[in-house]
């Protein structure tokens, strides 16, 4: 089971280490992590995605909530949450037709093309992890030279 955790913490040195250490010590894997300061510079918000069964996810939420530097821990419902990740792919261009085909694939995902060169193209996509994985699968036959992904950022939708 994939879970999105939103963790509001005090914005001070060492908090990221404490949180990641908690995951390591409980033998939980962090699928992605993103951290940024909130509108109040005294606090940062971490968005962590992880995989585990229901009991494991509940356990990690409880453990995070017990940490002294943690203000709030929420497990976000992916159906009531907007979540996105930024990804960059540098893809090999072996022949002139590759460039057009890669552009067509990028356009079909609403991705942006940057740094188009004779031997490579950079494609940027901000989307859900699943959509990014689908783009990656379609770009793979052209040879992906490098990938950078930011990790998921998420906010719960307004209303009930």
Coordinates of C-alpha atoms in Angstrom, one line a residue:
X1 CA 0.0 0.0 0.0
X2 CA 1.3 3.4 -1.1
X3 CA 0.9 6.3 1.4
X4 CA 1.4 10.0 1.4
X5 CA 2.5 11.5 4.7
X6 CA 2.4 15.3 5.4
X7 CA 4.6 16.2 8.3
X8 CA 4.7 19.7 9.8
X9 CA 8.0 20.1 11.7
X10 CA 10.0 22.9 13.4
X11 CA 12.4 24.5 10.9
X12 CA 15.7 23.8 12.4
X13 CA 18.9 21.8 11.6
X14 CA 18.8 18.1 12.1
X15 CA 15.0 17.5 11.8
X16 CA 15.4 15.8 8.4
X17 CA 18.0 13.4 9.8
X18 CA 15.7 12.6 12.8
X19 CA 12.8 11.8 10.5
X20 CA 14.8 9.7 8.0
X21 CA 16.5 8.0 10.9
X22 CA 13.1 7.0 12.3
X23 CA 12.2 5.3 9.0
X24 CA 15.6 3.6 8.9
X25 CA 15.4 2.3 12.5
X26 CA 11.9 0.9 11.8
X27 CA 13.1 -0.7 8.6
X28 CA 10.6 1.4 6.5
X29 CA 11.6 2.6 3.0
X30 CA 11.1 6.2 1.9
X31 CA 9.8 6.1 -1.6
X32 CA 10.2 9.9 -2.0
X33 CA 10.7 12.9 0.2
X34 CA 10.3 16.6 -0.4
X35 CA 10.8 19.4 2.2
X36 CA 10.1 23.1 2.1
X37 CA 9.6 26.0 4.4
X38 CA 6.0 27.0 5.0
X39 CA 4.4 30.5 5.0
X40 CA 5.7 30.7 8.6
X41 CA 9.5 30.4 8.5
X42 CA 9.5 28.7 11.9
X43 CA 8.0 25.5 10.3
X44 CA 8.8 23.2 7.4
X45 CA 6.5 20.7 5.7
X46 CA 7.8 17.3 4.7
X47 CA 5.9 15.2 2.2
X48 CA 7.0 11.6 2.4
X49 CA 5.7 8.7 0.3
X50 CA 6.2 5.2 1.5
X51 CA 5.0 1.7 0.9
X52 CA 3.8 -0.6 3.7
X53 CA 0.8 -2.5 5.0
X54 CA -1.9 -0.7 7.0
X55 CA -0.3 -1.6 10.3
X56 CA 3.2 -0.4 9.3
X57 CA 1.8 2.9 8.0
X58 CA -0.2 3.5 11.2
X59 CA 2.9 2.6 13.2
X60 CA 5.2 5.1 11.4
X61 CA 2.5 7.9 11.7
X62 CA 2.3 7.2 15.5
X63 CA 6.1 7.2 15.8
X64 CA 6.4 10.5 13.8
X65 CA 3.7 12.1 15.9
X66 CA 5.7 11.3 19.1
X67 CA 8.8 13.1 17.9
X68 CA 9.3 16.3 19.9
X69 CA 10.0 18.5 16.8
X70 CA 6.9 17.3 15.0
X71 CA 3.9 19.7 15.1
X72 CA 1.5 17.6 13.0
X73 CA 1.4 14.4 11.0
X74 CA -1.3 13.6 8.5
X75 CA -1.8 10.6 6.3
X76 CA -3.3 12.1 3.1
X77 CA -6.0 10.3 1.2
X78 CA -4.8 10.2 -2.4
X79 CA -8.4 10.7 -3.6
X80 CA -8.8 13.9 -1.6
X81 CA -5.3 15.2 -2.3
X82 CA -3.5 17.0 -5.2
X83 CA -0.1 15.5 -5.4
X84 CA 2.6 16.1 -8.1
X85 CA 6.2 15.5 -8.7
X86 CA 8.6 17.2 -11.1
X87 CA 10.8 15.0 -13.3
X88 CA 13.5 15.7 -15.8
X89 CA 14.6 13.2 -18.4
X90 CA 17.6 13.5 -20.7
X91 CA 16.9 11.3 -23.7
X92 CA 19.4 10.1 -26.4
X93 CA 18.6 11.2 -30.0
X94 CA 20.2 8.6 -32.3
X95 CA 18.6 9.8 -35.6
X96 CA 16.6 12.8 -36.7
X97 CA 13.3 11.1 -36.5
X98 CA 13.9 10.4 -32.8
X99 CA 13.7 14.1 -32.0
X100 CA 10.2 14.4 -33.5
X101 CA 8.9 11.2 -31.9
X102 CA 10.2 12.2 -28.5
X103 CA 8.6 15.6 -28.9
X104 CA 5.3 13.9 -29.8
X105 CA 5.5 11.7 -26.7
X106 CA 6.3 14.7 -24.5
X107 CA 3.4 16.7 -26.0
X108 CA 1.0 13.8 -25.4
X109 CA 1.8 14.1 -21.6
X110 CA 1.8 17.9 -21.6
X111 CA 5.5 17.8 -20.9
X112 CA 7.9 20.6 -21.8
X113 CA 11.0 20.1 -24.0
X114 CA 14.2 21.8 -23.0
X115 CA 17.8 21.8 -24.3
X116 CA 17.1 20.1 -27.6
X117 CA 20.4 19.2 -29.1
X118 CA 21.6 17.0 -32.0
X119 CA 22.3 14.1 -29.7
X120 CA 19.9 14.5 -26.8
X121 CA 16.6 16.2 -25.6
X122 CA 15.6 17.1 -22.1
X123 CA 11.9 16.6 -21.2
X124 CA 10.3 18.0 -18.1
X125 CA 7.0 16.7 -16.7
X126 CA 5.2 17.7 -13.6
X127 CA 2.6 15.0 -12.9
X128 CA 1.6 12.2 -10.6
X129 CA 4.3 9.5 -10.0
X130 CA 2.2 7.1 -12.1
X131 CA 2.1 9.5 -15.1
X132 CA 5.8 10.0 -14.8
X133 CA 6.4 6.3 -14.8
X134 CA 4.3 6.0 -17.9
X135 CA 6.3 8.7 -19.7
X136 CA 9.5 7.0 -18.6
X137 CA 8.3 3.7 -20.0
X138 CA 7.6 5.3 -23.4
X139 CA 11.0 7.1 -23.5
X140 CA 13.0 4.1 -22.4
X141 CA 13.4 2.6 -26.0
X142 CA 15.2 5.8 -27.0
X143 CA 17.7 5.4 -24.1
X144 CA 17.2 7.6 -21.1
X145 CA 20.7 9.1 -20.4
X146 CA 19.7 10.6 -17.0
X147 CA 16.7 11.2 -14.8
X148 CA 16.1 13.6 -11.9
X149 CA 12.9 13.5 -9.8
X150 CA 12.0 15.8 -6.9
X151 CA 9.7 13.7 -4.8
X152 CA 6.0 14.2 -4.3
X153 CA 4.6 17.5 -3.0
X154 CA 1.0 17.3 -1.8
X155 CA -1.8 19.3 -0.4
X156 CA -5.2 18.1 0.8
X157 CA -8.1 19.4 -1.2
X158 CA -10.3 22.1 0.4
X159 CA -13.8 21.4 1.7
X160 CA -14.9 18.2 3.4

